[in-house]
Coordinates of C-alpha atoms (C1' of nucleotides) in Angstrom, one line a residue:
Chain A
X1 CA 99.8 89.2 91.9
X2 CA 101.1 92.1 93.4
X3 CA 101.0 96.0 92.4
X4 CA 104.1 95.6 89.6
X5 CA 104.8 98.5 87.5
X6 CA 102.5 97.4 84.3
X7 CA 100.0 97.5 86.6
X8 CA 100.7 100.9 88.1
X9 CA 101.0 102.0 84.7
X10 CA 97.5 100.9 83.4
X11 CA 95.6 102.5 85.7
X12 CA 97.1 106.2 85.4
X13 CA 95.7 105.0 81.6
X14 CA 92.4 104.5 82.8
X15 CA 92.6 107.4 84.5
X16 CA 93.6 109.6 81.7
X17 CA 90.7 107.6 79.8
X18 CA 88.1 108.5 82.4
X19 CA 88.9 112.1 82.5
X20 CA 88.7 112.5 78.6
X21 CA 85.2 109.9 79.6
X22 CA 83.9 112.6 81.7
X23 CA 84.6 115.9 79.8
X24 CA 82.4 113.8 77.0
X25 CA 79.7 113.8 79.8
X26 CA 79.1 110.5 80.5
X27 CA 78.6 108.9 84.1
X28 CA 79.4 105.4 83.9
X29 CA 81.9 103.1 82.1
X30 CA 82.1 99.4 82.4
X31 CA 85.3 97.4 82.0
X32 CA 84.4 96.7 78.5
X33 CA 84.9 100.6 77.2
X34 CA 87.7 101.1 79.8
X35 CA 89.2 98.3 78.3
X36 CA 88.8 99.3 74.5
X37 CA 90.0 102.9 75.6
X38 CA 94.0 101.9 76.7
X39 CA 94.0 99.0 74.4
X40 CA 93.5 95.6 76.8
X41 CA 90.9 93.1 77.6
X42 CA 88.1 93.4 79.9
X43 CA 89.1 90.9 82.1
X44 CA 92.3 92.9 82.8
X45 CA 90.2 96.1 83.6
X46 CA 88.6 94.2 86.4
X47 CA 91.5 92.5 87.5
X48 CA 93.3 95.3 88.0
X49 CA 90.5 96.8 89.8
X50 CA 89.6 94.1 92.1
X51 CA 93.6 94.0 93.2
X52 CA 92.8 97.1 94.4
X53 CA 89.6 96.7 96.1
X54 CA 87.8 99.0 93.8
X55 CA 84.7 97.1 92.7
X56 CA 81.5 98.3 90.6
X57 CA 78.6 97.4 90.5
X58 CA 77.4 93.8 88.7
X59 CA 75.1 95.1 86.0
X60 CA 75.7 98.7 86.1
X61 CA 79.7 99.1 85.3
X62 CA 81.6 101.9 87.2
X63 CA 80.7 105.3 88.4
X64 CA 83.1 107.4 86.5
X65 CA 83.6 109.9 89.3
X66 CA 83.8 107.7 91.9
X67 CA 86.6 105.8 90.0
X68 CA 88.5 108.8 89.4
X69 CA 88.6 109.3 93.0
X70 CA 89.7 105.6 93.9
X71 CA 92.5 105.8 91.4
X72 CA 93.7 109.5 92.5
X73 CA 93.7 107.8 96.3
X74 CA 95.4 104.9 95.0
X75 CA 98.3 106.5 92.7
X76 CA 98.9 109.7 95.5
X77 CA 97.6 112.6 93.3
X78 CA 95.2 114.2 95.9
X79 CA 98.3 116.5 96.7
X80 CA 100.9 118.1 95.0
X81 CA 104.0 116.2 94.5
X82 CA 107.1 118.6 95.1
X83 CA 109.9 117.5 93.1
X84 CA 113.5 118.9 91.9
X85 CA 115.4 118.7 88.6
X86 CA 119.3 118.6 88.4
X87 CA 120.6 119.5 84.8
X88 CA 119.5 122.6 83.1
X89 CA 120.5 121.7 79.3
X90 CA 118.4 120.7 76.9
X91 CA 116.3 118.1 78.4
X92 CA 116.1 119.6 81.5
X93 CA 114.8 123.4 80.2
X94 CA 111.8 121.9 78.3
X95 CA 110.8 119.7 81.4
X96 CA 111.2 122.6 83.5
X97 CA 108.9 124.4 81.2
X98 CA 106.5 121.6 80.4
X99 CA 103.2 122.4 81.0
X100 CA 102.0 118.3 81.8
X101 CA 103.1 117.9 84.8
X102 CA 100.9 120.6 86.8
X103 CA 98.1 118.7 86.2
X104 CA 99.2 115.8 86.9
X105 CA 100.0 117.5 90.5
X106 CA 103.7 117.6 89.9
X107 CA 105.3 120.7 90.6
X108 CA 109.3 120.6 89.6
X109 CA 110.3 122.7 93.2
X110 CA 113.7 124.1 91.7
X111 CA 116.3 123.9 89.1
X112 CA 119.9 122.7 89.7
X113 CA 123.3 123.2 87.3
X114 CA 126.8 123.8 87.9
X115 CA 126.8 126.0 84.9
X116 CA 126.2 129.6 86.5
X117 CA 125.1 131.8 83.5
X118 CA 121.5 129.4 84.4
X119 CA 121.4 130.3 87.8
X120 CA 118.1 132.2 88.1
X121 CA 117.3 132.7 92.1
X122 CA 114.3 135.0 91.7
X123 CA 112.6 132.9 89.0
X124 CA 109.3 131.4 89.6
X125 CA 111.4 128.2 89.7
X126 CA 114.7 129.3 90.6
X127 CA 117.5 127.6 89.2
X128 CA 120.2 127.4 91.8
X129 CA 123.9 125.7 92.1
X130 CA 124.0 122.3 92.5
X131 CA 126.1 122.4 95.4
X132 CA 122.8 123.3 97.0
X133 CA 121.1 120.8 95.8
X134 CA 121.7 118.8 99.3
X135 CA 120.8 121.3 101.4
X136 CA 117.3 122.1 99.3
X137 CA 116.0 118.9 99.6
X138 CA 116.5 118.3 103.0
X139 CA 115.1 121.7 104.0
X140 CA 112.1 121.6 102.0
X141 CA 112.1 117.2 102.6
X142 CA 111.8 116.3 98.7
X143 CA 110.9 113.1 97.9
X144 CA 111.4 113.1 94.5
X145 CA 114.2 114.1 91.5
X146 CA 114.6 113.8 88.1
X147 CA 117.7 114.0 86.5
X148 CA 118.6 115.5 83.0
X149 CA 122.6 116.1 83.2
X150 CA 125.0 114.8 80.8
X151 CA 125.6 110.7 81.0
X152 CA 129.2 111.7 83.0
X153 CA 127.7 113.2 85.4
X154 CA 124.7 111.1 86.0
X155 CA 125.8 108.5 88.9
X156 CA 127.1 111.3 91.3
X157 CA 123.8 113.7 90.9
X158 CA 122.0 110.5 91.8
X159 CA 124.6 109.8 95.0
X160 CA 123.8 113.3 96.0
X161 CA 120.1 113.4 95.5
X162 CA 119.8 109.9 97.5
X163 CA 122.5 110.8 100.4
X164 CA 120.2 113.5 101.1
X165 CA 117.0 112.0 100.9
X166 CA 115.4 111.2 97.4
X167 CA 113.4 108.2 97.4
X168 CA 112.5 108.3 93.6
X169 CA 114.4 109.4 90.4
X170 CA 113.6 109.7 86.8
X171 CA 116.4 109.4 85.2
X172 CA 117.1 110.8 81.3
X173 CA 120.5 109.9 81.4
X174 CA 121.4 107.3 78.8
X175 CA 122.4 104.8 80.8
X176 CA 121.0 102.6 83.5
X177 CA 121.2 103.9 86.8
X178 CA 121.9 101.5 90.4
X179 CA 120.8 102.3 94.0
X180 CA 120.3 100.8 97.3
X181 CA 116.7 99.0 96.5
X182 CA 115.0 101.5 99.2
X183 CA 115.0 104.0 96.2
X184 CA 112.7 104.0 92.9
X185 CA 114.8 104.8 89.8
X186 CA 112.9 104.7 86.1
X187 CA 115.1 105.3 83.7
X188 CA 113.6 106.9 80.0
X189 CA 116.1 106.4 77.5
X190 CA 115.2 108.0 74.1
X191 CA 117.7 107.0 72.3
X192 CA 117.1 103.4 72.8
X193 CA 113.5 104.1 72.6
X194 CA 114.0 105.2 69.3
X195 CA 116.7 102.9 68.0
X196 CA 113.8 100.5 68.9
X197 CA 111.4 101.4 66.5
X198 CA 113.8 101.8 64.0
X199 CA 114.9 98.3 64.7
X200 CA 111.1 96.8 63.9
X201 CA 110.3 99.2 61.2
X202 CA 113.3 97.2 59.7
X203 CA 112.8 93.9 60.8
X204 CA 109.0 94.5 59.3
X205 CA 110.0 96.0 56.0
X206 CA 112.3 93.1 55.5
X207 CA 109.9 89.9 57.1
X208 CA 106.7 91.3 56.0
X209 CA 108.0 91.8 52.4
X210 CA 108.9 95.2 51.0
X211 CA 105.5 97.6 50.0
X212 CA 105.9 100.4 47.8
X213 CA 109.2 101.8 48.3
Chain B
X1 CA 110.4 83.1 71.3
X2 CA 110.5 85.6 69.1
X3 CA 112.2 89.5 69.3
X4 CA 109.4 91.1 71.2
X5 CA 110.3 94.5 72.4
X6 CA 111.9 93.2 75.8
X7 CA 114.7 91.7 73.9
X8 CA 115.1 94.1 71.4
X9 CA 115.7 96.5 74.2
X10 CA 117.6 94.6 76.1
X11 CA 120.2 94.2 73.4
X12 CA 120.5 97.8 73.3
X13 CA 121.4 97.6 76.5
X14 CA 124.2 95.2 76.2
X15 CA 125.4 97.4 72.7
X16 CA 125.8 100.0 75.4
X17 CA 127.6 97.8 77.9
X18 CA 130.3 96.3 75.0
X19 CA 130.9 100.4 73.8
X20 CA 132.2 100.9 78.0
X21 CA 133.6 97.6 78.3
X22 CA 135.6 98.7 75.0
X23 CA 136.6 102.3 75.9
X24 CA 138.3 100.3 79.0
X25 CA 140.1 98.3 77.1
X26 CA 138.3 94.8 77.6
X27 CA 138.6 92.5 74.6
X28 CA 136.5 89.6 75.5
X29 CA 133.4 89.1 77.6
X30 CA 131.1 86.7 79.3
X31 CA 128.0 86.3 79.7
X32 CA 128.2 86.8 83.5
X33 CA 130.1 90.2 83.2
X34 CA 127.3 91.4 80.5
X35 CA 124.2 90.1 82.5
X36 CA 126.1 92.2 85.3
X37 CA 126.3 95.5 83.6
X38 CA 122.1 95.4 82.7
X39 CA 121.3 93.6 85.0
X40 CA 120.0 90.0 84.0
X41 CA 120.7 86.9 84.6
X42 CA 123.8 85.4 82.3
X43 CA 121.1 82.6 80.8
X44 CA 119.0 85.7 80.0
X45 CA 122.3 86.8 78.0
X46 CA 122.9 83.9 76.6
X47 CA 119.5 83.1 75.6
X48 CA 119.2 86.8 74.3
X49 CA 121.9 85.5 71.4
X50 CA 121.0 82.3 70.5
X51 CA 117.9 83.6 69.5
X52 CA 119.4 85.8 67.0
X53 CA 122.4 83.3 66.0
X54 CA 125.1 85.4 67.8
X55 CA 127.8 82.4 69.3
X56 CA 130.5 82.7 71.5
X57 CA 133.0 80.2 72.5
X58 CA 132.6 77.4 74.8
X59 CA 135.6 78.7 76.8
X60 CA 136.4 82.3 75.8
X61 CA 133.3 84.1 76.4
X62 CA 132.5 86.6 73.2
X63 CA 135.1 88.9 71.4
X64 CA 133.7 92.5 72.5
X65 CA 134.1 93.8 68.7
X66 CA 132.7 90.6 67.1
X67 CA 129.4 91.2 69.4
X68 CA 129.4 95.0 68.8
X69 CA 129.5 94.2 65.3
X70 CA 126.6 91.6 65.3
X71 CA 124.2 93.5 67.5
X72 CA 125.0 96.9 64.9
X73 CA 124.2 94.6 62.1
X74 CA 120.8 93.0 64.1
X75 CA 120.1 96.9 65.0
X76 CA 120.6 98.0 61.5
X77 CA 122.9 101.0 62.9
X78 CA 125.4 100.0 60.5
X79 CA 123.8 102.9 58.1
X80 CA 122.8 106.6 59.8
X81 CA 118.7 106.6 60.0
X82 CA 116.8 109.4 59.4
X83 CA 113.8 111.0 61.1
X84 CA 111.1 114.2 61.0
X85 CA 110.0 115.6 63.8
X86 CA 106.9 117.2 64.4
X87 CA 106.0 119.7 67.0
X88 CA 109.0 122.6 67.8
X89 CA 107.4 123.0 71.0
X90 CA 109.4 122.9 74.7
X91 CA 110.1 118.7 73.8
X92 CA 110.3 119.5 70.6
X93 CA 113.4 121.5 70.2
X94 CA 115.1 119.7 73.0
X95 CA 115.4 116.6 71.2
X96 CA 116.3 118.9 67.6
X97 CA 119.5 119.9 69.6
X98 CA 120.0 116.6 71.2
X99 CA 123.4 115.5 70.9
X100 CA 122.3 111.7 71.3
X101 CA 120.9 110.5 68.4
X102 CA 124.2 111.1 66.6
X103 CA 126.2 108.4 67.9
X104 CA 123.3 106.0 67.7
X105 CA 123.7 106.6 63.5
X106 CA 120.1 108.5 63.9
X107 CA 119.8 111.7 62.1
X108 CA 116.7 114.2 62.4
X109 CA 116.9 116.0 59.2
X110 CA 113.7 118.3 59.4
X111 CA 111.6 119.9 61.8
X112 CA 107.8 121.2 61.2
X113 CA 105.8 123.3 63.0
X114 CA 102.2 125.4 62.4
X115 CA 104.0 128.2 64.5
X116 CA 105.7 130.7 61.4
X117 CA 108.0 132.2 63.8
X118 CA 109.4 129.1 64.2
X119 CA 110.1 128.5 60.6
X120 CA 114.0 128.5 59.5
X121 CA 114.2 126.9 56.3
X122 CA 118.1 127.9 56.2
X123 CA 119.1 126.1 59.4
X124 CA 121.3 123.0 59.7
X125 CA 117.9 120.9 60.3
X126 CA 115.2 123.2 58.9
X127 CA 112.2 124.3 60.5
X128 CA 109.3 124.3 58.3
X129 CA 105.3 124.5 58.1
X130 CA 103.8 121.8 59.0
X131 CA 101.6 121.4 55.7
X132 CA 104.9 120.7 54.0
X133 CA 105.7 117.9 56.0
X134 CA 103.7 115.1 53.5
X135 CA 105.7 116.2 50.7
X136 CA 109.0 116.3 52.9
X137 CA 108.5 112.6 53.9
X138 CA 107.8 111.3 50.2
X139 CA 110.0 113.3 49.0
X140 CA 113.2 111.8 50.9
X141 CA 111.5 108.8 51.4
X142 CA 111.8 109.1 55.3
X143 CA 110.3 106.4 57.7
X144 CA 110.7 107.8 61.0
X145 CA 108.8 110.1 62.7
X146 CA 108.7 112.2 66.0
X147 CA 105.4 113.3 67.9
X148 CA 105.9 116.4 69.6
X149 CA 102.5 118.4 69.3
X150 CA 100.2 119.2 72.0
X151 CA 97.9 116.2 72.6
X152 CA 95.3 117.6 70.6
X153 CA 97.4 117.8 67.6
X154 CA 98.7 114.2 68.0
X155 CA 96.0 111.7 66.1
X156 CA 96.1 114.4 63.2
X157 CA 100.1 114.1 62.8
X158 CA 100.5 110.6 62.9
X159 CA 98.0 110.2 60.3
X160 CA 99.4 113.0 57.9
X161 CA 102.8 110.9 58.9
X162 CA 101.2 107.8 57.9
X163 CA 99.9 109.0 54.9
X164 CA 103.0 110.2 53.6
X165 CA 104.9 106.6 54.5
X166 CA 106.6 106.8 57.8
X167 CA 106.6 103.2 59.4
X168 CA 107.7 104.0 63.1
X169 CA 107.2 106.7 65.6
X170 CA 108.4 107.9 68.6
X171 CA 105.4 109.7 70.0
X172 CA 105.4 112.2 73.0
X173 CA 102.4 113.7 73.3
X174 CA 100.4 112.0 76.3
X175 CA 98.2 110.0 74.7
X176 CA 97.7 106.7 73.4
X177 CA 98.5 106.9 69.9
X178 CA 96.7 104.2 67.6
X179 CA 96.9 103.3 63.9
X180 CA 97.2 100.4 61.7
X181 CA 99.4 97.4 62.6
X182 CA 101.9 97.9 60.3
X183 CA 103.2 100.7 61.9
X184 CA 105.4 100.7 65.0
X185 CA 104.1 103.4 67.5
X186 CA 106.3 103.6 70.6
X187 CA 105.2 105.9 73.2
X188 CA 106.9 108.3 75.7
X189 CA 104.7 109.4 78.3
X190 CA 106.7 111.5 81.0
X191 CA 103.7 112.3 83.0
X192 CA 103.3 108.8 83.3
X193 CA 106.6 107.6 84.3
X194 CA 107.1 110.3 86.5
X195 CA 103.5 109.4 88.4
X196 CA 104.5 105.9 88.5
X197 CA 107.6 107.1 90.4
X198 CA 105.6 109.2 92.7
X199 CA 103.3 106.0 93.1
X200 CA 106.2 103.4 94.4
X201 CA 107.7 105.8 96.7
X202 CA 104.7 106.4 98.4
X203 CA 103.9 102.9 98.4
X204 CA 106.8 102.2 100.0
X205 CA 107.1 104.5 103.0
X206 CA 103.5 103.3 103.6
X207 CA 104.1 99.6 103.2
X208 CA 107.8 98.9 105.0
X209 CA 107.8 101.4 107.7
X210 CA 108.2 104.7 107.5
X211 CA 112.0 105.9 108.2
X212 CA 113.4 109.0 109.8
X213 CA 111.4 111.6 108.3
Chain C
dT1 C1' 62.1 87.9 85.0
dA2 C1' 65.8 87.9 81.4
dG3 C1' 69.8 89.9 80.1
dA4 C1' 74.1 91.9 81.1
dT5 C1' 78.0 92.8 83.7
dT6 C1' 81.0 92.1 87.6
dG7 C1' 84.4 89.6 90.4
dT8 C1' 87.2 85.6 90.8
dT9 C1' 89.0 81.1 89.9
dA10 C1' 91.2 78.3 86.6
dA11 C1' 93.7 77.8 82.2
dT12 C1' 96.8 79.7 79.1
dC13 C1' 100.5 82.0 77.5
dG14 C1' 105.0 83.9 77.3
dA15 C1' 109.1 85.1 79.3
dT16 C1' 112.7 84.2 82.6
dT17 C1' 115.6 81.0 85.0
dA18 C1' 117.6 76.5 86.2
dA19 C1' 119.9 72.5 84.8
dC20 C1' 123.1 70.2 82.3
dA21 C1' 125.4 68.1 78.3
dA22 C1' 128.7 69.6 75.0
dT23 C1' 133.2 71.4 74.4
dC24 C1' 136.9 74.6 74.4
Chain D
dT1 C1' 143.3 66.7 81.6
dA2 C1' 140.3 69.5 84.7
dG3 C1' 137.8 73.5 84.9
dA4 C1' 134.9 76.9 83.0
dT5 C1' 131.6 78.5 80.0
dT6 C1' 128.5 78.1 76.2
dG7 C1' 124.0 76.7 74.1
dT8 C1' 119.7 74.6 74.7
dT9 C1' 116.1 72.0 76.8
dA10 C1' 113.0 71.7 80.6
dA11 C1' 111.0 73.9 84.7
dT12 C1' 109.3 77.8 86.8
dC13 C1' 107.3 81.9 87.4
dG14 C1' 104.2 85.7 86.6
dA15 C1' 101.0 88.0 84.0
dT16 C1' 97.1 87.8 80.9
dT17 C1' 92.9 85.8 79.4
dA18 C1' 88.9 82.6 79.5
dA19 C1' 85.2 80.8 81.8
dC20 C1' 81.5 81.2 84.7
dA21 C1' 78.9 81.7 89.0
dA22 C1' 76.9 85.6 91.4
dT23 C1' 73.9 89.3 91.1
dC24 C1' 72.0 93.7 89.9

DNA sequence: TAGATTGTTAATCGATTAACAATC
DNA sequence: TAGATTGTTAATCGATTAACAATC
């Protein structure tokens, strides 16, 4: 019933859908193409709607503009979202360089490491120590962190991010993260992500009998 | 009822789980302590391996190695899995010099890019020109694939990848990657996860009080 | 108007959890 | 044996989909 995760999910899709909608030029879209576009029924595009209290109109579908601006009310994107990143290896450089997130309205704030050959201070995003990391987010009140150090290290970066006020994590360690339930942790394991589609390509190549090969 | 991705993932999780339990010197395990340490209930656990034949013992629990055996042999990690990846880009050659995939048996064994200044056909994992990539695949008979191309590039990669014979992909690019239904797409979408972040913690400071601040 | 599409209620489907007999 | 834990069936829960009245 209530706003759960999938559904949070689906409509940054629609979004993303109506955007690539509108750059096409066209005006309106009714739950029929919205639905087609992320790959679920009709019925679902209005029910997720309606949840919402975004409605349409009966024979003319949805103004494509209009619906953009419901959805960037609903999901918090009419202002930028500060947030910081702790972990400056390998994951954590290409996220601080990834170009996605600005227009999305995410702006990664600063960079935090204990490995001081990365500190960077004067950088457009500084990279700083992460015994500063505390002190940062309270001064500047960030709300949100993502972490990308090694699995080790991973439980006390999140101790420290939520001790001094983080209230949402994306988390890269492998491994699955606990909190207090006051704080939003989504964890994006690749690893398992990938050992997953390795596990039905196999499962299909062996059920669905062997092609080719 | 069957192994939808839910469960596959989930025993993953519990793969993960028995390694710790393992390294700490824990030789058997219940379905309590495992529903614990991911965070289900212990008839989710238990329900998890009936499905796929795995049995403890009335009394005993399950023998840690026994299960870290049968979920290897479920996951087919009992042989090293190799995988292309496509697009050396900020994501791109962050996961090349991953040190994760290793110990899950997955290997990446070529990259490709369009970029020629990328190109080191002499490296440990060589980078080479993306119009290679076809032959590459048929060549050593590789199933995997990784999407790590601008969006624009995406569709065009996983059909030159499908072409050639990959079966699975792990795709980054932000976009919702279709093809035929025999092959497993999985998607990664950091934008999104990271919005959906943004999304619950302002949801909640709205919803159940706001708190010091 | 006739036809098409929304919005919502009811039905279905699938996954999780509870209950409990079997048994170590 | 008594107590604890598995394995599985039945109940519950939640999310998706179908159906259809309202209406543009």
């Amino acid at each position: 019933m209530a706003a759960n995760r999938n559904t949070i999910i689906r409509l940054s899709k629609y979004k993303s859908a109506l955007f690539r909608l509108k750059a096409l030029g066209f005006v309106k879209v009714f739950s029929d193409n919205l639905g087609d576009a992320i790959g679920v029924a009709p019925t679902q595009v209005r029910k997720d709607f309606s949840l919402f209290g975004i409605s349409g109109s009966k024979r003319g579908g949805y103004q494509i503009e209009q619906l953009i601006e419901n959805l960037n009310a609903l999901l918090g994107k009419n202002q930028t979202e500060k947030a910081i990143l702790a972990g400056i290896g390998n994951i954590g450089a290409a996220l601080l360089h990834y170009k996605g997130f600005e227009k999305e309205g995410i702006k990664i704030v600063a960079g935090f490491d204990i490995d001081p050959s990365k500190y960077s201070k004067e950088a457009p995003t500084p990279i700083l120590p992460l015994s500063e990391m505390g002190d940062f987010i309270k001064e500047h009140g960030i709300k949100i962190g993502i972490i990308a150090v090694p699995e080790i290290a991973a439980q006390i970066v999140l101790n420290a991010m939520v001790t001094s006020g983080i209230k949402g994590i994306l988390n890269f360690a492998p491994l699955q993260l606990k909190s207090s339930n006051d704080v939003i942790i989504n964890n994006i394991n690749i690893e398992l992500e990938l050992e997953n589609v390795i596990y039905h390509v196999n499962a299909m190549s062996t059920t669905e009998g062997v092609k080719s090969n």
